Amino acid sequence: MIKPWIKRSAIALVLLAVASAVGMQYARQNPKAEEPKFRTAAVDEGAITQVVLATGTLQPVITVNVGTQVSGTVLERRADFNDHVAKGQILLRLDPANLQARLRQTRAQLAANEAALVLAQTTYARNEKLVSAGFISALTLDQGRREVDAARANVERTRPQVETAQTDLDNSVIRSPIDGVVIRRNIDVGQTVAASFQTPDLYLLARDLRQMVIQTNVSEADVGLIKSGQRVNFTVDAYPEREFEGTVQQFRLNSASNQGVVTYTIIVDVANPQELLKPGMTAQTRIVVSSKPKVRRLDRQITRLH
């Protein structure tokens, strides 16, 4: 016969095992909820600004394409990339042989026509005397007058041809139209320049790299915030630790659409006294559209606590 205390101990062990099993099953079905997470931020007082972000390209304020009105072979080049040039300075020369030959030809033709005019005038003057003396008819005098007029017309037609030939010869010497710096050169000695259909671009000159502009595009959602005179902060990859400043100079009304996104061009004036900024650099701009000097604000550094 089993003693009563042994029976009671066995029942207690069974109940404890059952309770443990039920507890484990409940825990699996009802996992403990995660503790809530909180964000904290420091509150202080200071300036706050609203900005519009955009990406643009640095460009010279004024650029000039230097071309040629005459064709020919480059005989001499006197300016290269990054050279500073003065207005009127010779950039290159084209071979003038053909142009000089055409000038001599037109001058010879003009001289022949002028000689013909002198002969016609002399003949007409002599015929006037003969008509007065009755030796020739008035019809001969009329014919002489027509010859004088025709000879004068030939002279007037040839004289502009000489001037054109002289101008073409002068244009074979390519000069700088401005004081500036050479940004691009598209020609070298020995190359043939053909100006028959359109003016070829030989050089690209920038007037002054100490003053530049940023041409950037702003979404249509932000254009209502942009006004002339607003301050612009920007950075370039060449100087990642330095921030430059500019000013909104122009808002252009001509819009552009790319894949359904409408943008407007904003021109930003930039002072570049040390010429650190180069044409073509990409600028990450922050256009300051609103600013409050002293308001309560939250620190942007947010700490997450568990």
Short mmCIF file of N, CA and C in Angstrom, two decimals, residues 10-130:
data_model
loop_
_atom_site.label_atom_id
_atom_site.label_comp_id
_atom_site.label_asym_id
_atom_site.label_seq_id
_atom_site.Cartn_x
_atom_site.Cartn_y
_atom_site.Cartn_z
N ALA A 10 3.69 12.93 -5.44
CA ALA A 10 3.57 12.64 -6.88
C ALA A 10 2.56 13.55 -7.54
N ILE A 11 1.42 13.77 -6.85
CA ILE A 11 0.39 14.65 -7.43
C ILE A 11 0.93 16.07 -7.57
N ALA A 12 1.70 16.52 -6.56
CA ALA A 12 2.26 17.87 -6.62
C ALA A 12 3.23 18.01 -7.78
N LEU A 13 4.06 16.98 -8.04
CA LEU A 13 5.01 17.04 -9.16
C LEU A 13 4.30 17.10 -10.50
N VAL A 14 3.23 16.30 -10.58
CA VAL A 14 2.46 16.29 -11.84
C VAL A 14 1.85 17.67 -12.09
N LEU A 15 1.26 18.27 -11.04
CA LEU A 15 0.63 19.59 -11.20
C LEU A 15 1.67 20.65 -11.56
N LEU A 16 2.88 20.54 -10.97
CA LEU A 16 3.93 21.50 -11.28
C LEU A 16 4.38 21.40 -12.73
N ALA A 17 4.50 20.16 -13.23
CA ALA A 17 4.88 19.96 -14.63
C ALA A 17 3.84 20.51 -15.58
N VAL A 18 2.55 20.25 -15.23
CA VAL A 18 1.47 20.76 -16.08
C VAL A 18 1.48 22.28 -16.09
N ALA A 19 1.68 22.89 -14.92
CA ALA A 19 1.70 24.35 -14.85
C ALA A 19 2.85 24.93 -15.66
N SER A 20 4.01 24.27 -15.61
CA SER A 20 5.16 24.76 -16.38
C SER A 20 4.90 24.68 -17.88
N ALA A 21 4.29 23.56 -18.30
CA ALA A 21 3.99 23.40 -19.73
C ALA A 21 3.00 24.44 -20.21
N VAL A 22 1.98 24.70 -19.37
CA VAL A 22 0.97 25.71 -19.76
C VAL A 22 1.61 27.09 -19.82
N GLY A 23 2.51 27.40 -18.90
CA GLY A 23 3.18 28.71 -18.89
C GLY A 23 4.05 28.91 -20.11
N MET A 24 4.80 27.88 -20.51
CA MET A 24 5.65 27.99 -21.67
C MET A 24 4.83 28.19 -22.95
N GLN A 25 3.71 27.46 -23.04
CA GLN A 25 2.84 27.60 -24.20
C GLN A 25 2.26 29.00 -24.29
N TYR A 26 1.89 29.57 -23.15
CA TYR A 26 1.33 30.93 -23.14
C TYR A 26 2.38 31.96 -23.54
N ALA A 27 3.59 31.72 -23.06
CA ALA A 27 4.66 32.66 -23.39
C ALA A 27 4.95 32.66 -24.89
N ARG A 28 4.89 31.44 -25.48
CA ARG A 28 5.14 31.38 -26.93
C ARG A 28 4.04 32.08 -27.71
N GLN A 29 2.81 31.95 -27.27
CA GLN A 29 1.68 32.55 -27.99
C GLN A 29 1.52 34.03 -27.70
N ASN A 30 2.05 34.50 -26.61
CA ASN A 30 1.92 35.91 -26.23
C ASN A 30 3.31 36.46 -25.88
N PRO A 31 4.14 36.75 -26.91
CA PRO A 31 5.48 37.27 -26.62
C PRO A 31 5.40 38.61 -25.93
N LYS A 32 6.44 38.89 -25.18
CA LYS A 32 6.48 40.12 -24.42
C LYS A 32 6.60 41.32 -25.37
N ALA A 33 5.74 42.29 -25.23
CA ALA A 33 5.75 43.48 -26.09
C ALA A 33 7.03 44.27 -25.88
N GLU A 34 7.56 44.81 -27.03
CA GLU A 34 8.78 45.61 -26.93
C GLU A 34 8.52 46.89 -26.16
N GLU A 35 9.52 47.30 -25.47
CA GLU A 35 9.40 48.54 -24.74
C GLU A 35 9.33 49.70 -25.73
N PRO A 36 8.52 50.68 -25.45
CA PRO A 36 8.38 51.81 -26.38
C PRO A 36 9.70 52.55 -26.53
N LYS A 37 9.93 53.11 -27.79
CA LYS A 37 11.12 53.90 -28.09
C LYS A 37 10.74 55.37 -28.10
N PHE A 38 11.65 56.20 -27.64
CA PHE A 38 11.38 57.63 -27.53
C PHE A 38 12.46 58.41 -28.26
N ARG A 39 12.08 59.56 -28.79
CA ARG A 39 13.02 60.49 -29.38
C ARG A 39 13.17 61.70 -28.47
N THR A 40 14.37 62.11 -28.28
CA THR A 40 14.63 63.28 -27.46
C THR A 40 15.47 64.25 -28.27
N ALA A 41 15.27 65.52 -28.04
CA ALA A 41 16.03 66.56 -28.73
C ALA A 41 16.18 67.75 -27.81
N ALA A 42 17.32 68.39 -27.93
CA ALA A 42 17.58 69.58 -27.12
C ALA A 42 16.86 70.79 -27.69
N VAL A 43 16.25 71.57 -26.85
CA VAL A 43 15.55 72.79 -27.23
C VAL A 43 16.45 73.97 -26.90
N ASP A 44 16.72 74.82 -27.92
CA ASP A 44 17.51 76.01 -27.66
C ASP A 44 16.90 77.18 -28.39
N GLU A 45 17.61 78.29 -28.43
CA GLU A 45 17.13 79.51 -29.06
C GLU A 45 18.21 80.03 -30.00
N GLY A 46 17.81 80.34 -31.24
CA GLY A 46 18.79 80.82 -32.21
C GLY A 46 18.15 81.06 -33.56
N ALA A 47 18.99 81.17 -34.61
CA ALA A 47 18.51 81.46 -35.96
C ALA A 47 18.05 80.18 -36.64
N ILE A 48 17.04 80.30 -37.52
CA ILE A 48 16.54 79.18 -38.32
C ILE A 48 16.28 79.68 -39.73
N THR A 49 16.63 78.88 -40.71
CA THR A 49 16.49 79.28 -42.11
C THR A 49 15.73 78.22 -42.90
N GLN A 50 15.04 78.69 -43.94
CA GLN A 50 14.37 77.81 -44.90
C GLN A 50 15.13 77.92 -46.21
N VAL A 51 15.51 76.80 -46.77
CA VAL A 51 16.33 76.81 -47.98
C VAL A 51 15.69 75.95 -49.06
N VAL A 52 16.06 76.26 -50.32
CA VAL A 52 15.70 75.45 -51.49
C VAL A 52 16.99 74.85 -52.02
N LEU A 53 17.03 73.54 -52.13
CA LEU A 53 18.23 72.85 -52.60
C LEU A 53 18.18 72.67 -54.12
N ALA A 54 19.30 72.87 -54.77
CA ALA A 54 19.37 72.68 -56.22
C ALA A 54 20.83 72.45 -56.61
N THR A 55 21.00 71.84 -57.77
CA THR A 55 22.34 71.58 -58.31
C THR A 55 22.51 72.37 -59.59
N GLY A 56 23.65 73.06 -59.72
CA GLY A 56 23.88 73.87 -60.91
C GLY A 56 25.31 73.76 -61.39
N THR A 57 25.63 74.53 -62.42
CA THR A 57 26.94 74.51 -63.06
C THR A 57 27.51 75.92 -63.08
N LEU A 58 28.77 76.06 -62.70
CA LEU A 58 29.46 77.34 -62.75
C LEU A 58 29.84 77.68 -64.18
N GLN A 59 29.60 78.94 -64.56
CA GLN A 59 29.90 79.40 -65.90
C GLN A 59 30.42 80.83 -65.85
N PRO A 60 31.24 81.24 -66.83
CA PRO A 60 31.63 82.65 -66.91
C PRO A 60 30.40 83.52 -67.19
N VAL A 61 30.49 84.79 -66.77
CA VAL A 61 29.37 85.70 -67.01
C VAL A 61 29.20 85.94 -68.50
N ILE A 62 30.30 86.18 -69.20
CA ILE A 62 30.26 86.47 -70.64
C ILE A 62 31.27 85.57 -71.34
N THR A 63 30.82 84.85 -72.34
CA THR A 63 31.71 84.06 -73.19
C THR A 63 31.50 84.48 -74.65
N VAL A 64 32.59 84.44 -75.41
CA VAL A 64 32.54 84.86 -76.82
C VAL A 64 33.16 83.76 -77.67
N ASN A 65 32.43 83.31 -78.67
CA ASN A 65 32.96 82.38 -79.66
C ASN A 65 33.68 83.17 -80.75
N VAL A 66 34.93 82.85 -80.96
CA VAL A 66 35.73 83.54 -81.99
C VAL A 66 35.79 82.65 -83.22
N GLY A 67 35.31 83.18 -84.33
CA GLY A 67 35.31 82.42 -85.57
C GLY A 67 36.05 83.16 -86.67
N THR A 68 35.79 82.76 -87.91
CA THR A 68 36.41 83.40 -89.06
C THR A 68 35.41 83.51 -90.19
N GLN A 69 35.51 84.59 -90.95
CA GLN A 69 34.61 84.80 -92.09
C GLN A 69 35.22 84.31 -93.40
N VAL A 70 36.49 83.89 -93.37
CA VAL A 70 37.15 83.44 -94.59
C VAL A 70 37.70 82.04 -94.37
N SER A 71 37.91 81.34 -95.47
CA SER A 71 38.47 80.00 -95.42
C SER A 71 39.98 80.06 -95.66
N GLY A 72 40.64 79.01 -95.18
CA GLY A 72 42.08 78.94 -95.39
C GLY A 72 42.74 77.94 -94.46
N THR A 73 44.02 77.82 -94.58
CA THR A 73 44.82 76.91 -93.76
C THR A 73 45.50 77.71 -92.66
N VAL A 74 45.45 77.16 -91.44
CA VAL A 74 46.06 77.86 -90.31
C VAL A 74 47.58 77.87 -90.49
N LEU A 75 48.13 79.08 -90.58
CA LEU A 75 49.56 79.25 -90.81
C LEU A 75 50.32 79.43 -89.49
N GLU A 76 49.67 80.09 -88.52
CA GLU A 76 50.35 80.40 -87.26
C GLU A 76 49.31 80.50 -86.16
N ARG A 77 49.63 79.94 -84.98
CA ARG A 77 48.75 80.04 -83.80
C ARG A 77 49.51 80.72 -82.68
N ARG A 78 48.88 81.75 -82.09
CA ARG A 78 49.57 82.54 -81.06
C ARG A 78 48.89 82.49 -79.70
N ALA A 79 47.81 81.76 -79.55
CA ALA A 79 47.12 81.67 -78.26
C ALA A 79 46.72 80.23 -78.00
N ASP A 80 46.81 79.84 -76.75
CA ASP A 80 46.50 78.46 -76.38
C ASP A 80 45.58 78.46 -75.17
N PHE A 81 45.23 77.26 -74.67
CA PHE A 81 44.36 77.12 -73.52
C PHE A 81 44.90 77.93 -72.33
N ASN A 82 43.99 78.59 -71.63
CA ASN A 82 44.26 79.32 -70.38
C ASN A 82 45.07 80.58 -70.57
N ASP A 83 45.40 80.94 -71.81
CA ASP A 83 46.14 82.18 -72.04
C ASP A 83 45.24 83.39 -71.82
N HIS A 84 45.78 84.41 -71.16
CA HIS A 84 45.08 85.69 -71.03
C HIS A 84 45.41 86.53 -72.26
N VAL A 85 44.38 87.04 -72.90
CA VAL A 85 44.56 87.80 -74.14
C VAL A 85 43.91 89.17 -73.99
N ALA A 86 44.44 90.13 -74.74
CA ALA A 86 43.92 91.49 -74.75
C ALA A 86 43.11 91.71 -76.02
N LYS A 87 42.21 92.68 -75.95
CA LYS A 87 41.39 93.02 -77.12
C LYS A 87 42.29 93.46 -78.27
N GLY A 88 42.08 92.87 -79.45
CA GLY A 88 42.89 93.19 -80.61
C GLY A 88 44.13 92.33 -80.76
N GLN A 89 44.45 91.52 -79.76
CA GLN A 89 45.63 90.65 -79.85
C GLN A 89 45.43 89.57 -80.89
N ILE A 90 46.48 89.25 -81.64
CA ILE A 90 46.40 88.22 -82.69
C ILE A 90 46.33 86.84 -82.04
N LEU A 91 45.31 86.07 -82.42
CA LEU A 91 45.15 84.70 -81.93
C LEU A 91 45.74 83.70 -82.91
N LEU A 92 45.48 83.89 -84.19
CA LEU A 92 46.08 83.02 -85.22
C LEU A 92 46.02 83.72 -86.57
N ARG A 93 46.78 83.17 -87.50
CA ARG A 93 46.82 83.68 -88.88
C ARG A 93 46.49 82.55 -89.84
N LEU A 94 45.70 82.87 -90.86
CA LEU A 94 45.43 81.94 -91.96
C LEU A 94 46.39 82.25 -93.12
N ASP A 95 46.65 81.25 -93.93
CA ASP A 95 47.52 81.43 -95.10
C ASP A 95 46.86 82.45 -96.04
N PRO A 96 47.51 83.60 -96.30
CA PRO A 96 46.87 84.65 -97.08
C PRO A 96 47.12 84.58 -98.59
N ALA A 97 47.77 83.55 -99.09
CA ALA A 97 48.21 83.53 -100.49
C ALA A 97 47.03 83.71 -101.45
N ASN A 98 45.98 82.92 -101.30
CA ASN A 98 44.84 83.02 -102.21
C ASN A 98 44.14 84.37 -102.08
N LEU A 99 44.05 84.88 -100.87
CA LEU A 99 43.38 86.17 -100.66
C LEU A 99 44.19 87.30 -101.25
N GLN A 100 45.51 87.22 -101.16
CA GLN A 100 46.36 88.26 -101.76
C GLN A 100 46.25 88.23 -103.28
N ALA A 101 46.16 87.03 -103.87
CA ALA A 101 46.02 86.91 -105.32
C ALA A 101 44.69 87.52 -105.78
N ARG A 102 43.63 87.27 -105.03
CA ARG A 102 42.32 87.83 -105.41
C ARG A 102 42.34 89.34 -105.27
N LEU A 103 43.03 89.87 -104.28
CA LEU A 103 43.11 91.32 -104.12
C LEU A 103 43.87 91.95 -105.29
N ARG A 104 44.97 91.32 -105.71
CA ARG A 104 45.72 91.86 -106.85
C ARG A 104 44.87 91.83 -108.12
N GLN A 105 44.09 90.76 -108.27
CA GLN A 105 43.25 90.64 -109.47
C GLN A 105 42.19 91.73 -109.51
N THR A 106 41.53 91.97 -108.40
CA THR A 106 40.47 92.99 -108.38
C THR A 106 41.06 94.39 -108.52
N ARG A 107 42.25 94.61 -107.95
CA ARG A 107 42.88 95.91 -108.13
C ARG A 107 43.25 96.15 -109.60
N ALA A 108 43.72 95.11 -110.28
CA ALA A 108 44.06 95.24 -111.70
C ALA A 108 42.81 95.53 -112.53
N GLN A 109 41.71 94.86 -112.18
CA GLN A 109 40.47 95.10 -112.89
C GLN A 109 39.97 96.52 -112.67
N LEU A 110 40.12 96.99 -111.42
CA LEU A 110 39.71 98.38 -111.13
C LEU A 110 40.56 99.36 -111.92
N ALA A 111 41.87 99.10 -111.99
CA ALA A 111 42.75 100.00 -112.75
C ALA A 111 42.37 100.02 -114.23
N ALA A 112 42.03 98.86 -114.79
CA ALA A 112 41.63 98.79 -116.20
C ALA A 112 40.33 99.55 -116.43
N ASN A 113 39.39 99.41 -115.53
CA ASN A 113 38.12 100.12 -115.68
C ASN A 113 38.30 101.63 -115.52
N GLU A 114 39.18 102.03 -114.60
CA GLU A 114 39.43 103.47 -114.45
C GLU A 114 40.10 104.03 -115.70
N ALA A 115 40.99 103.27 -116.32
CA ALA A 115 41.62 103.71 -117.57
C ALA A 115 40.59 103.82 -118.68
N ALA A 116 39.68 102.87 -118.72
CA ALA A 116 38.62 102.93 -119.74
C ALA A 116 37.73 104.15 -119.53
N LEU A 117 37.49 104.50 -118.27
CA LEU A 117 36.67 105.68 -117.98
C LEU A 117 37.37 106.95 -118.44
N VAL A 118 38.67 107.04 -118.18
CA VAL A 118 39.43 108.22 -118.60
C VAL A 118 39.40 108.34 -120.13
N LEU A 119 39.58 107.23 -120.83
CA LEU A 119 39.55 107.26 -122.29
C LEU A 119 38.18 107.69 -122.79
N ALA A 120 37.13 107.15 -122.19
CA ALA A 120 35.78 107.51 -122.64
C ALA A 120 35.50 108.98 -122.38
N GLN A 121 35.94 109.52 -121.24
CA GLN A 121 35.73 110.94 -120.96
C GLN A 121 36.52 111.82 -121.92
N THR A 122 37.75 111.42 -122.25
CA THR A 122 38.58 112.20 -123.18
C THR A 122 37.95 112.21 -124.57
N THR A 123 37.47 111.05 -125.00
CA THR A 123 36.83 110.94 -126.32
C THR A 123 35.57 111.78 -126.36
N TYR A 124 34.82 111.78 -125.29
CA TYR A 124 33.57 112.55 -125.25
C TYR A 124 33.87 114.04 -125.32
N ALA A 125 34.88 114.47 -124.59
CA ALA A 125 35.23 115.90 -124.61
C ALA A 125 35.68 116.33 -126.01
N ARG A 126 36.45 115.50 -126.71
CA ARG A 126 36.91 115.83 -128.07
C ARG A 126 35.73 115.86 -129.03
N ASN A 127 34.79 114.90 -128.85
CA ASN A 127 33.62 114.87 -129.74
C ASN A 127 32.73 116.09 -129.54
N GLU A 128 32.69 116.60 -128.31
CA GLU A 128 31.88 117.81 -128.10
C GLU A 128 32.39 118.97 -128.98
N LYS A 129 33.71 119.08 -129.07
CA LYS A 129 34.28 120.14 -129.90
C LYS A 129 34.00 119.90 -131.38
N LEU A 130 34.08 118.64 -131.79
CA LEU A 130 33.83 118.32 -133.20
C LEU A 130 32.37 118.55 -133.57
#
